[in-house]
Coordinates of C-alpha atoms in Angstrom, one line a residue:
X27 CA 20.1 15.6 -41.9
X28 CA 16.3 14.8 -42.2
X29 CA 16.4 14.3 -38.1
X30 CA 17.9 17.8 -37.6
X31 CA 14.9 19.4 -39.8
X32 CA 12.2 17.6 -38.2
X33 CA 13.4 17.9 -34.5
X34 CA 14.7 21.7 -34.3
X35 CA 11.3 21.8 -36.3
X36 CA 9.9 20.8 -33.1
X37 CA 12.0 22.7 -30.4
X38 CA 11.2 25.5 -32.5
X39 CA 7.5 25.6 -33.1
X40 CA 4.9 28.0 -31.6
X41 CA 2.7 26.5 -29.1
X42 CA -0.6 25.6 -30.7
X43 CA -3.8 23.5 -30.0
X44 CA -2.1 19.9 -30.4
X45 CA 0.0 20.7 -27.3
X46 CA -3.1 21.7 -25.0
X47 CA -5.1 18.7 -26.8
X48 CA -2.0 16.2 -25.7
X49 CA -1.6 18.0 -22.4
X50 CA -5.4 17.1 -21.3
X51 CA -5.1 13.5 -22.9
X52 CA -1.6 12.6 -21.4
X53 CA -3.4 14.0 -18.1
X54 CA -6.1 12.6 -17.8
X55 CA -3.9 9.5 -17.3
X56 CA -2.3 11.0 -14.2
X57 CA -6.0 12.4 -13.3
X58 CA -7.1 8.7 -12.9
X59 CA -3.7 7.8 -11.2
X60 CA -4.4 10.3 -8.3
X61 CA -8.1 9.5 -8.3
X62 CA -7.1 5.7 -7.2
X63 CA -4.3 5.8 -5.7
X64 CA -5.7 8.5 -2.7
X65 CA -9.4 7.2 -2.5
X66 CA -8.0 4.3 -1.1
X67 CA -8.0 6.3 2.5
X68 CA -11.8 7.1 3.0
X69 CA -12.8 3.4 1.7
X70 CA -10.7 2.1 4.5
X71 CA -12.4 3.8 7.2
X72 CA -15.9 2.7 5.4
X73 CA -14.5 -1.0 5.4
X74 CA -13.3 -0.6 9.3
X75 CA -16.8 0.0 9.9
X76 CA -18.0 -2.7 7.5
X77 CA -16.4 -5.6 7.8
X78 CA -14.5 -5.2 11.1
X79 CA -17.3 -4.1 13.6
X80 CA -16.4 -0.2 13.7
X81 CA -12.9 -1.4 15.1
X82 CA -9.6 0.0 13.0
X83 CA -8.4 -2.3 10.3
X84 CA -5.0 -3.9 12.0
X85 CA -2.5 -2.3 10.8
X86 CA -0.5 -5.3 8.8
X87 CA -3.9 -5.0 6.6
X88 CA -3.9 -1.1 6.5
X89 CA 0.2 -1.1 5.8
X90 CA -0.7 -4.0 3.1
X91 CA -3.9 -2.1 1.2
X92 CA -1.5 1.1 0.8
X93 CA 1.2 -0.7 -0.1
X94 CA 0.0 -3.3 -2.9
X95 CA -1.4 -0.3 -4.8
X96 CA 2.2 1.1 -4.8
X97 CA 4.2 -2.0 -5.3
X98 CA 2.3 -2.5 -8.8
X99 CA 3.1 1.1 -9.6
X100 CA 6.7 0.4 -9.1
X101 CA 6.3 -2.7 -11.3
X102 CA 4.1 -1.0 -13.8
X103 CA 6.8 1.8 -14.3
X104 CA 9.8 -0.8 -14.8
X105 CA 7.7 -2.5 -17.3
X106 CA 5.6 0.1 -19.6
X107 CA 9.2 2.0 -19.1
X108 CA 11.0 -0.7 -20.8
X109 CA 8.5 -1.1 -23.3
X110 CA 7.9 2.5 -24.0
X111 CA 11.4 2.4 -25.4
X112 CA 11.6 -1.2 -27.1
X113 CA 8.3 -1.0 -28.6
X114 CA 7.2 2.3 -28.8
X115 CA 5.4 5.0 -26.5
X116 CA 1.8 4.6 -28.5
X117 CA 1.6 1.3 -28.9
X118 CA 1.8 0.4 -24.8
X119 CA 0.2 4.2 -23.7
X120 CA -3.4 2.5 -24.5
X121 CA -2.9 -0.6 -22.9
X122 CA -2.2 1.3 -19.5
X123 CA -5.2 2.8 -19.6
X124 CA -7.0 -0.6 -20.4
X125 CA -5.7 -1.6 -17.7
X126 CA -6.3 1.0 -15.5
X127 CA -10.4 0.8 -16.4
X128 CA -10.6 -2.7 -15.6
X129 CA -8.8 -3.2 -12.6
X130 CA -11.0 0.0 -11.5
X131 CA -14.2 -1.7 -12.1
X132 CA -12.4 -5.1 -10.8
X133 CA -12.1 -3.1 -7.3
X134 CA -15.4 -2.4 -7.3
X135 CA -16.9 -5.9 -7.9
X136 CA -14.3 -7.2 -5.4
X137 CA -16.1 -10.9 -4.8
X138 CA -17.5 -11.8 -1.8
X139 CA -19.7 -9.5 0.3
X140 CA -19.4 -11.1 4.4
X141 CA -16.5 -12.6 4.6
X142 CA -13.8 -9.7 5.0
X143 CA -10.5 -11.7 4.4
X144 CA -12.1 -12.9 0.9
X145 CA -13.1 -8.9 0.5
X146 CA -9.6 -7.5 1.6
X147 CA -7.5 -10.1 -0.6
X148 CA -9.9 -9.4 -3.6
X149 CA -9.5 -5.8 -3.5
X150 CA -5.7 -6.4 -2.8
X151 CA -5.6 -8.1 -5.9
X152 CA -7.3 -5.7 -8.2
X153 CA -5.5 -2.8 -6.9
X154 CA -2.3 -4.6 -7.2
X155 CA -3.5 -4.9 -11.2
X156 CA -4.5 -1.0 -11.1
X157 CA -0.9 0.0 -9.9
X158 CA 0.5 -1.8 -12.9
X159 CA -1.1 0.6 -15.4
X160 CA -1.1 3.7 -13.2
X161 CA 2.9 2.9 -13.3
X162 CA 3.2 2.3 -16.9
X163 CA 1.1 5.8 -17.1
X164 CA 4.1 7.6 -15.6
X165 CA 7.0 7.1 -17.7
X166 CA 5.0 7.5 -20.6
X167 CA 2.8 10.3 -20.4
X168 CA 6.2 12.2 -19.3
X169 CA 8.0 11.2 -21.9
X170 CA 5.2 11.3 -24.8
X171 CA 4.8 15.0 -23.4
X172 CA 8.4 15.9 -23.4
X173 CA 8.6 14.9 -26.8
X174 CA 5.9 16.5 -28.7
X175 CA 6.8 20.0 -27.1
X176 CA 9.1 22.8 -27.7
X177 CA 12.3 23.6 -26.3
X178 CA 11.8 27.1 -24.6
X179 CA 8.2 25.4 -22.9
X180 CA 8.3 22.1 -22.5
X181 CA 8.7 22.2 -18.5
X182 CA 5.6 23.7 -18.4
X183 CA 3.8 21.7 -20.8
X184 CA 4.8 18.5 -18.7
X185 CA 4.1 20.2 -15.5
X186 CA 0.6 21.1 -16.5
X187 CA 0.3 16.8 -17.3
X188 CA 1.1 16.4 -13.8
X189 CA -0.8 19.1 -12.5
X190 CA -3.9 16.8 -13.2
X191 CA -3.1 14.7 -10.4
X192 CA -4.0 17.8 -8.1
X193 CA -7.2 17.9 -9.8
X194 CA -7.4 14.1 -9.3
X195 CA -7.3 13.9 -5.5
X196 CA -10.0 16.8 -5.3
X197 CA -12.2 15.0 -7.8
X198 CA -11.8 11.3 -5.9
X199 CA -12.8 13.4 -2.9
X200 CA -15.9 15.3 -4.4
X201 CA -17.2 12.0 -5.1
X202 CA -16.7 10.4 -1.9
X203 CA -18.4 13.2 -0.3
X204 CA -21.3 12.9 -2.9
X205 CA -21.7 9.3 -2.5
X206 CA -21.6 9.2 1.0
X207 CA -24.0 12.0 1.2
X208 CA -26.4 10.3 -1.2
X209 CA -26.2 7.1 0.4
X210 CA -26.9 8.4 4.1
X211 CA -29.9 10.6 2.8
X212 CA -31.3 7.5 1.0
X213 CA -30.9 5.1 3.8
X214 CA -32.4 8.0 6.5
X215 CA -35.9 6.4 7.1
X216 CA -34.1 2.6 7.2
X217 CA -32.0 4.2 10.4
X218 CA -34.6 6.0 11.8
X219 CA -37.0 2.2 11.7
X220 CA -33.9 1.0 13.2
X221 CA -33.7 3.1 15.8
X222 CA -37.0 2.9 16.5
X223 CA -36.4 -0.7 16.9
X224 CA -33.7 0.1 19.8
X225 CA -31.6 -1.2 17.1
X226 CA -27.9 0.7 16.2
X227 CA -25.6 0.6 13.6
X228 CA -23.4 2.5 12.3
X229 CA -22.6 0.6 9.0
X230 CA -26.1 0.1 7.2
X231 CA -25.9 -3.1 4.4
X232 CA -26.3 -0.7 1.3
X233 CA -22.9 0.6 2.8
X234 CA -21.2 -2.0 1.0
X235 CA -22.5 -0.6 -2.2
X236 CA -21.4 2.7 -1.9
X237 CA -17.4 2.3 -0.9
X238 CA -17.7 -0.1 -4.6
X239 CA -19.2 2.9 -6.3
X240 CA -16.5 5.5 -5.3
X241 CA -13.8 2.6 -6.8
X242 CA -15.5 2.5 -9.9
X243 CA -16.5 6.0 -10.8
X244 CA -12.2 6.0 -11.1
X245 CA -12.5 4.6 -14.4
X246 CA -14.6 6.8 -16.1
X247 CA -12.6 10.1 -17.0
X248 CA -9.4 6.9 -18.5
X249 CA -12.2 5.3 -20.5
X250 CA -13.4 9.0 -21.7
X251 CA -10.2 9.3 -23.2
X252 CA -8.9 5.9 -24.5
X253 CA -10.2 7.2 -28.3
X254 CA -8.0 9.6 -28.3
X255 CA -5.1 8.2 -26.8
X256 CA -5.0 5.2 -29.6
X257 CA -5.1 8.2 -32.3
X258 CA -2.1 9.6 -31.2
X259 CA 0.9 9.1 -33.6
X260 CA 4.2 7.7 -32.4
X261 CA 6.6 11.1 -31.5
X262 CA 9.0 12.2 -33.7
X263 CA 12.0 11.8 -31.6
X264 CA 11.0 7.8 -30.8
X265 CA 10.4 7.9 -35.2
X266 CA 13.2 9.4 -36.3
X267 CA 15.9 8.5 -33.6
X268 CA 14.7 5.2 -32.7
X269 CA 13.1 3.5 -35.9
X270 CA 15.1 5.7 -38.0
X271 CA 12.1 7.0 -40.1
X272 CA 12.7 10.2 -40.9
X273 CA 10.3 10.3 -43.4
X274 CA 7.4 9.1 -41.5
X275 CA 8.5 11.3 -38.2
X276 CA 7.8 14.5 -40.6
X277 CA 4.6 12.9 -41.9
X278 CA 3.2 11.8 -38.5
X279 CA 4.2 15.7 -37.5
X280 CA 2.5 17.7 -40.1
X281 CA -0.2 15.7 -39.6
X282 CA -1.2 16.5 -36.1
X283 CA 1.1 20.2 -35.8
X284 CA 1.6 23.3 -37.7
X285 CA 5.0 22.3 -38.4
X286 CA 6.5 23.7 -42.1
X287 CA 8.8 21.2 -42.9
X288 CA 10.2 19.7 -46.5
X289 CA 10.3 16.3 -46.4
X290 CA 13.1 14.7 -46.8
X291 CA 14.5 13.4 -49.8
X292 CA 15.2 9.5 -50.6
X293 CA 18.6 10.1 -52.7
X294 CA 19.9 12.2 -49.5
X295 CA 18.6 9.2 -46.9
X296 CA 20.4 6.4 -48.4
X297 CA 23.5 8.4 -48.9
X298 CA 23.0 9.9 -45.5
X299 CA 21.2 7.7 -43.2
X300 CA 23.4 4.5 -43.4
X301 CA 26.5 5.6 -41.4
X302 CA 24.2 7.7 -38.9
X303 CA 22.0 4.9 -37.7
X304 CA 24.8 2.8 -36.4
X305 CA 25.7 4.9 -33.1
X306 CA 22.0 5.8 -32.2
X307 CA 21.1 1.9 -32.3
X308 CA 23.9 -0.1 -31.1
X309 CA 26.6 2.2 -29.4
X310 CA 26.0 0.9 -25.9
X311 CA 23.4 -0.9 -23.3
X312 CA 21.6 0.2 -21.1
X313 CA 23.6 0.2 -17.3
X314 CA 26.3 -0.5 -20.2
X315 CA 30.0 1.0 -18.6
X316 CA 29.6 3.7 -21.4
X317 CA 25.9 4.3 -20.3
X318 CA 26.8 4.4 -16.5
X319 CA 30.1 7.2 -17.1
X320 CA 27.6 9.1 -19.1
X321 CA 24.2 8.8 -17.3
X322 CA 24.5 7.2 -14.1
X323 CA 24.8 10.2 -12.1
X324 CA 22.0 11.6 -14.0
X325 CA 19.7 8.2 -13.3
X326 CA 21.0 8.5 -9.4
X327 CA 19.8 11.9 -9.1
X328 CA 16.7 11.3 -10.8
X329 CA 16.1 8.2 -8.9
X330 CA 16.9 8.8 -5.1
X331 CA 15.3 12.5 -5.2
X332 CA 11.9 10.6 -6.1
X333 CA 12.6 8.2 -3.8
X334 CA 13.0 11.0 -1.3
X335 CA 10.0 13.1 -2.0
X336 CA 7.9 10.1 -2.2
X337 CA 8.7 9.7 1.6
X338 CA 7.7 12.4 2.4
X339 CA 4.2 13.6 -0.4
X340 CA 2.5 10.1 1.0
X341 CA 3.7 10.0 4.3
X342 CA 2.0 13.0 4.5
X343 CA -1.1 12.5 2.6
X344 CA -1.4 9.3 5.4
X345 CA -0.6 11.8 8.3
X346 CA -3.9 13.7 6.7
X347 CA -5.9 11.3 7.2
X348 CA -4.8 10.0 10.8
X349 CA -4.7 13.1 12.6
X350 CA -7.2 15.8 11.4
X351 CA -11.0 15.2 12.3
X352 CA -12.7 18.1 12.2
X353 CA -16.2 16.3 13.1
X354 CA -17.7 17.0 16.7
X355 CA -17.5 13.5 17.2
X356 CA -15.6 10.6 18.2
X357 CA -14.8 9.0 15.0
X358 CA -15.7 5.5 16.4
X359 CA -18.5 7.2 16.6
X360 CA -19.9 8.0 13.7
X361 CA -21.0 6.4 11.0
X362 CA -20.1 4.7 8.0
X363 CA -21.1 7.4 5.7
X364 CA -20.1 10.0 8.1
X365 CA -16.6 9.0 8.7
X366 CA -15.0 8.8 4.9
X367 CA -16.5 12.1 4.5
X368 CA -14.5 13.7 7.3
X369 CA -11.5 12.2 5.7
X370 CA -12.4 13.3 2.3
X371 CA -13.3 16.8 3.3
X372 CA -10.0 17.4 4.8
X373 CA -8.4 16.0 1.8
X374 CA -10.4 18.4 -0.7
X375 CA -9.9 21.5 1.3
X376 CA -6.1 20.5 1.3
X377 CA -5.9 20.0 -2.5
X378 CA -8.1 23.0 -3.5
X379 CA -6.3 24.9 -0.8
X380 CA -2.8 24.0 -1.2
X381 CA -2.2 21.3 -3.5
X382 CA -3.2 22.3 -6.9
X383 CA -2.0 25.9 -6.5
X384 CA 1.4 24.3 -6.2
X385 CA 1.1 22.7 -9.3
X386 CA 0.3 25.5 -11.0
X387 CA 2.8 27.9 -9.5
X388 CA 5.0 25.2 -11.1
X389 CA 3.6 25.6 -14.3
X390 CA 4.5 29.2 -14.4
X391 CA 7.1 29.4 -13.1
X392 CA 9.4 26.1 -13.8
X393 CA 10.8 27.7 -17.3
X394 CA 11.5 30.8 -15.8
X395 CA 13.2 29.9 -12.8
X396 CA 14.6 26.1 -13.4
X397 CA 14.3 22.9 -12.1
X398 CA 16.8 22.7 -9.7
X399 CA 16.0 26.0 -8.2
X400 CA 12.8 25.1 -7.6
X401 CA 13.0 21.6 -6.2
X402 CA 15.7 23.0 -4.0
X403 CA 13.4 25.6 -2.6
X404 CA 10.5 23.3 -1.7
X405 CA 12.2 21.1 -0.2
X406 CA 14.1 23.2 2.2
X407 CA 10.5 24.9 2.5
X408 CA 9.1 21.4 3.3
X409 CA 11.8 21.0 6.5
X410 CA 11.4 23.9 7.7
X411 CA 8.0 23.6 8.1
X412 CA 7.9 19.5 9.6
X413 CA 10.8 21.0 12.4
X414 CA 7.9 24.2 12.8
X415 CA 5.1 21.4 13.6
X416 CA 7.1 18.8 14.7
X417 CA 8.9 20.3 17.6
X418 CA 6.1 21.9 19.8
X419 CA 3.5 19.0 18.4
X420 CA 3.9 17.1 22.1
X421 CA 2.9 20.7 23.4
X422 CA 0.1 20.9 20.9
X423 CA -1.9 17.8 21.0
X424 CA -1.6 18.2 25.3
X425 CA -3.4 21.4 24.7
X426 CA -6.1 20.4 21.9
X427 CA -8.1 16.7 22.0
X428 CA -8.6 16.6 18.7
X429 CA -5.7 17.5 15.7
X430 CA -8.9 20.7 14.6
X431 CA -6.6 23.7 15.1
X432 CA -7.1 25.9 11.7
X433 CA -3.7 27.2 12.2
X434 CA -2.0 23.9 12.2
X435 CA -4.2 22.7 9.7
X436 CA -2.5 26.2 7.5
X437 CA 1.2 25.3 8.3
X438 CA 0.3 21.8 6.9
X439 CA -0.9 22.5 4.1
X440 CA 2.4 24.7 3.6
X441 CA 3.8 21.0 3.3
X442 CA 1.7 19.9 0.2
X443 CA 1.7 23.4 -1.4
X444 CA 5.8 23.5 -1.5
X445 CA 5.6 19.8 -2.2
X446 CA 3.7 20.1 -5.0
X447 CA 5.4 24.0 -6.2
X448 CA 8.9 22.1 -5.7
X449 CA 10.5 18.5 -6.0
X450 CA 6.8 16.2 -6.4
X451 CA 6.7 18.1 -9.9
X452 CA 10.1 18.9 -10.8
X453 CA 11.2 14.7 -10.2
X454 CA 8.3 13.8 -12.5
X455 CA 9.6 16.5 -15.1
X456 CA 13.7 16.5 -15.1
X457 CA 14.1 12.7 -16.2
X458 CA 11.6 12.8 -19.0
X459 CA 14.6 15.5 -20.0
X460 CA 18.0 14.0 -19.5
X461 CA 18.4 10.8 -21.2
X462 CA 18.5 9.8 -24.6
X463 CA 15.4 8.9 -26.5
X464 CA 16.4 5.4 -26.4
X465 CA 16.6 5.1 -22.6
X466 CA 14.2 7.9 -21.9
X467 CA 11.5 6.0 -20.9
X468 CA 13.3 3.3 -19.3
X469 CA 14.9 5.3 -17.4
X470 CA 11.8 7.5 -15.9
X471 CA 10.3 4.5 -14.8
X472 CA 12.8 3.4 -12.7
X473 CA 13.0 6.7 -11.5
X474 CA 9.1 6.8 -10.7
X475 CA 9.4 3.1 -9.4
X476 CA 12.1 4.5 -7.0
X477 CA 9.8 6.8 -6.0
X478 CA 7.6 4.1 -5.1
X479 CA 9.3 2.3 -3.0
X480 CA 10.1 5.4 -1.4
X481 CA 6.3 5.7 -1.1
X482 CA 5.9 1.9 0.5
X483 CA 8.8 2.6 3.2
X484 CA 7.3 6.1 4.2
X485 CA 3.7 4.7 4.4
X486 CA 4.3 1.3 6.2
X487 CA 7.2 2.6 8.2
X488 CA 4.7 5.6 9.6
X489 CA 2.3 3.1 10.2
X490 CA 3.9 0.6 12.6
X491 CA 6.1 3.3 13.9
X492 CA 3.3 5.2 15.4
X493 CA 1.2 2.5 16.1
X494 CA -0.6 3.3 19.2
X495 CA -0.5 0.5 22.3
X496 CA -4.8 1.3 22.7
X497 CA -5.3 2.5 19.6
X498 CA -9.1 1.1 20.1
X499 CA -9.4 3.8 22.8
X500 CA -7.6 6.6 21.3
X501 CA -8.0 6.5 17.0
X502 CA -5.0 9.3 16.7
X503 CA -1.7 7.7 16.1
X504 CA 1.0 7.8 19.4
X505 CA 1.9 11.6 19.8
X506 CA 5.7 11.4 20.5
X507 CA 6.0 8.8 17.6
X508 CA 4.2 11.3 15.6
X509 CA 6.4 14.0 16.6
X510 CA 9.7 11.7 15.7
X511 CA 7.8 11.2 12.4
X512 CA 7.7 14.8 11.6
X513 CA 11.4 15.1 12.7
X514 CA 12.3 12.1 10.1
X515 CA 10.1 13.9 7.7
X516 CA 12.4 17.3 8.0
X517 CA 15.9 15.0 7.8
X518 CA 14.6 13.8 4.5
X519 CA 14.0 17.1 3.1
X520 CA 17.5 17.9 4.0
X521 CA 18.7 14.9 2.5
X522 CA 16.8 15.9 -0.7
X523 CA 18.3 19.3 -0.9
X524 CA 21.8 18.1 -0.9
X525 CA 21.4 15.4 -3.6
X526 CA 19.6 18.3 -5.5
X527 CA 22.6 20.6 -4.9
X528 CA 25.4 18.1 -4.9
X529 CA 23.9 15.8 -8.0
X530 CA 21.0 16.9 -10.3
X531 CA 21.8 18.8 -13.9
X532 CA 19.4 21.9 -14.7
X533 CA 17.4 20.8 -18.2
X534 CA 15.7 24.3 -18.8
X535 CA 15.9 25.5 -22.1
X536 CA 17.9 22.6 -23.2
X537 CA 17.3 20.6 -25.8
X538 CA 16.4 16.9 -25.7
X539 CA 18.7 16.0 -28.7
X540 CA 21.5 17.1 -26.6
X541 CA 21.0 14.1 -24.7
X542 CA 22.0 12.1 -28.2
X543 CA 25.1 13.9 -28.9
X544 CA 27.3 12.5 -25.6
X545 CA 25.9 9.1 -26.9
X546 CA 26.5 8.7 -30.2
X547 CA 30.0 10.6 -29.6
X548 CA 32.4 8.0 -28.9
X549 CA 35.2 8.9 -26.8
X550 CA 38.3 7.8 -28.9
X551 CA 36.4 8.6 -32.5
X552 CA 36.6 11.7 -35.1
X553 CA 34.5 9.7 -37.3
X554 CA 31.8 9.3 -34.0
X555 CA 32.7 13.2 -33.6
X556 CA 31.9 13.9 -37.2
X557 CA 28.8 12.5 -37.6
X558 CA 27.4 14.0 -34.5
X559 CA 28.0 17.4 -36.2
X560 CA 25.9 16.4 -39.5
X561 CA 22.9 14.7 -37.4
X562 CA 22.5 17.0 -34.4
X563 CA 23.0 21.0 -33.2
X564 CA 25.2 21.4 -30.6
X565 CA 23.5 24.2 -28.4

């Protein structure tokens, strides 16, 4: 009974300044996440002019640089996941974010400085490292989140984590735009003695500084908040379900919450606790038959809707930066400075335009409507709206040279806004919900890492597909390949909208410790049945 008093303690309590303190620590793990992983696409087009004579980086390199980022998320979320649950969520949640700060500053003093295969397979390196603790980042701040809040708004609590990642891709783009600008005005009287000289170039040697710079500032806001990550105690669920420590799960509550609680006493514990630990800790394994009848559809809907969305959110995101220019000039051009902050201008206008109002749409309204409802609705939104620009985009680009319509640029940004107010949030939130606390983290890693490799076959698979035969002489990707792509894009949505419908449970309002009753009821037991009743509510 000591679980059932400190756990419907917490689905019960009144939100109060521990949640918002967790919120902004938890997030400012998925704040550094988004930082890296998107300012990946200006620092390409300042190593293009760099290192390979203003000429686009091949695309096996560019496919490569997105991708090794991605494949260490995928790995990092397996991992930390697995960890998170053997070990505890605390105990790895601050050695993520080590990670993260090094392999951030490791980017930036990538070795070599003229030789661009040493500089390429440096970086590759590093960011591989970064992705490791950006993954292990997921599964835990999810699940840390889900576990400190209450029942009636914990969606929007976890929401509100991810939301940070909006905030994220605006910031990594503010300081591209900063740098760069800084940079080019500092380095104004060396071009003008250079063009004096009759001499032009369009990637000045304090260049290489600068892409560095915007690498390393992404470790700053994790290493702001590593203190208070390592104070945070172990949850309660993890304490009390897990470690069995009842006792210390109300002690490591009341220390940090407003929770009024009597602690539990030691006669009742030993009479109590011996015959209840036995089904929480060793009923069944995980992708156990018992685990599979009970939570594989679950872990399958969890797992290919990420995978789905994450075709589409970074496919996207790439599509942002290879066919919008809104500079007068040829991007080949202009220079160094000039053309990362076209890319990072478009990318800012699209996250303070559409982007973060998505998340926070979410936010309000993801415990009032649900989570299916929602994920549903974006990403039918999100087809309709790649058939809308995909079907006349031949037309378009024969009418416009350049991908600068405003109105286009609006119906894209549709794309991110019901991305982002629809399945890219509600796939981060629903498995940090449906699995027992044993699993949970476990099992939203593999979720996230599905999501992942959803990510890798969007990115790579846009990139060769519309690889353009001259793409020296035209910089835009091929426009009927692009067109297919937005087609593929739409399919996907569909696809997404049917596993939603056909496969994913609703988790609002539900309790988490739901999740333990199905496990630690066993199928041909009263005794199993029994002991459910005295441990846990049934809702």
């Amino acid at each position: 009974m000591p679980p059932l008093r400190v756990l419907s303690a917490l689905d019960a309590a009144r939100i109060q300044w521990y949640h918002f303190k967790a919120i902004i620590v938890a997030g400012m793990g998925l704040f550094t996440d988004a930082y890296d992983l998107f300012c990946i696409a200006p620092v390409l087009k300042m190593i293009s002019k760099i290192y390979y004579d203003n000429q686009p980086v091949g695309t096996a390199v560019l496919s490569t640089s997105y991708a090794i980022a991605l494949l260490g998320t995928a790995l990092g979320q397996l991992i930390f996941g697995y960890l998170g649950d053997r070990v505890g969520r605390t105990r790895v949640y601050g050695l993520c974010l080590l990670i993260m700060v090094l392999s951030s500053f490791g980017c930036g003093f990538s070795v070599c400085t003229t030789r661009r295969s040493c500089v390429m397979a440096s970086l590759g390196f590093f960011r591989f490292v970064l992705g490791l603790g950006i993954g292990g980042d997921y599964p835990l701040s999810a699940t840390i989140m889900s576990e400190f809040a209450n029942k009636k708004t914990r969606g929007a609590f976890i929401a509100a984590v991810f939301s940070m990642q909006g905030l994220g891709i605006l910031m990594s783009s503010a300081v591209t735009m900063a740098v760069c600008k800084a940079f080019k005005n500092a380095g104004e009287g060396s071009l003008e003695m250079t063009r004096a000289a009759g001499i032009e170039t369009l990637a000045p040697a304090e260049a290489d500084i600068a892409w560095r710079l915007i690498l390393m500032i992404g470790a700053l806001p994790a290493a702001l908040t590593f203190y208070w990550r390592m104070l945070m105690p172990e949850t309660a669920r993890y304490t009390a379900l897990v470690e069995n420590n009842a006792t210390q799960a109300t002690k490591d509550m009341q220390r940090v919450m407003s929770v009024t609680m009597t602690p539990p006493i030691p006669e009742e514990d030993s009479s109590s606790e011996t015959p209840q630990q036995q089904p929480s800790s060793s009923s069944y394994k995980l992708f156990s038959r018992r685990f599979l009848s009970l939570h594989g559809r679950d872990l399958f809907a969890a797992s290919a809707n990420w995978f789905l969305v994450d075709v589409v959110f970074y496919t996207s995101n790439l599509l942002l930066a290879q066919i919008f220019n809104f500079s007068n000039k040829h991007p080949n051009s202009t220079n160094v400075y000039d053309s990362a902050f076209e890319v990072a201008k478009v990318a800012a206008i699209v996250a303070a335009c559409s982007t973060i109002p998505g998340y926070w749409f979410t936010v309000y309204f993801i415990d009032r409507v649900g989570r299916v409802k929602i994920q549903i609705m974006g990403f039918f939104i999100m087809a309709l709206v790649y058939l809308a620009a995909g079907i006349p985009y031949s037309w378009y680009r024969s009418k416009h040279e350049k991908s600068n319509d405003k109105g286009f640029m609006v119906l894209y940004g549709l794309i991110f806004f019901f991305s982002n107010f629809g399945p890219n949030t509600t796939t981060f939130i629903i498995p940090a919900e449906l699995f027992p606390t044993r699993f949970r983290s476990t099992c939203h890693g593999i979720s996230g890492a599905a999501g992942k490799l959803g990510a890798i076959v969007g990115i790579v698979g846009f990139l060769w597909a519309t690889k353009h035969k001259h793409y020296e002489e035209d910089v835009f990707p091929d426009v009927k390949r692009v067109r297919i792509a937005f087609l593929i894009l739409g399919g996907v949505c569909i696809a997404g909208v049917l596993v939603t419908y056909f496969f994913t449970r609703e988790t609002m309002g539900r309790s988490l410790e739901d999740n333990e009753e199905d496990e630690i009821s066993p199928p041909t037991s009263t005794a199993g049945t029994s002991s459910v009743n005295v441990l846990l509510p049934r809702q």
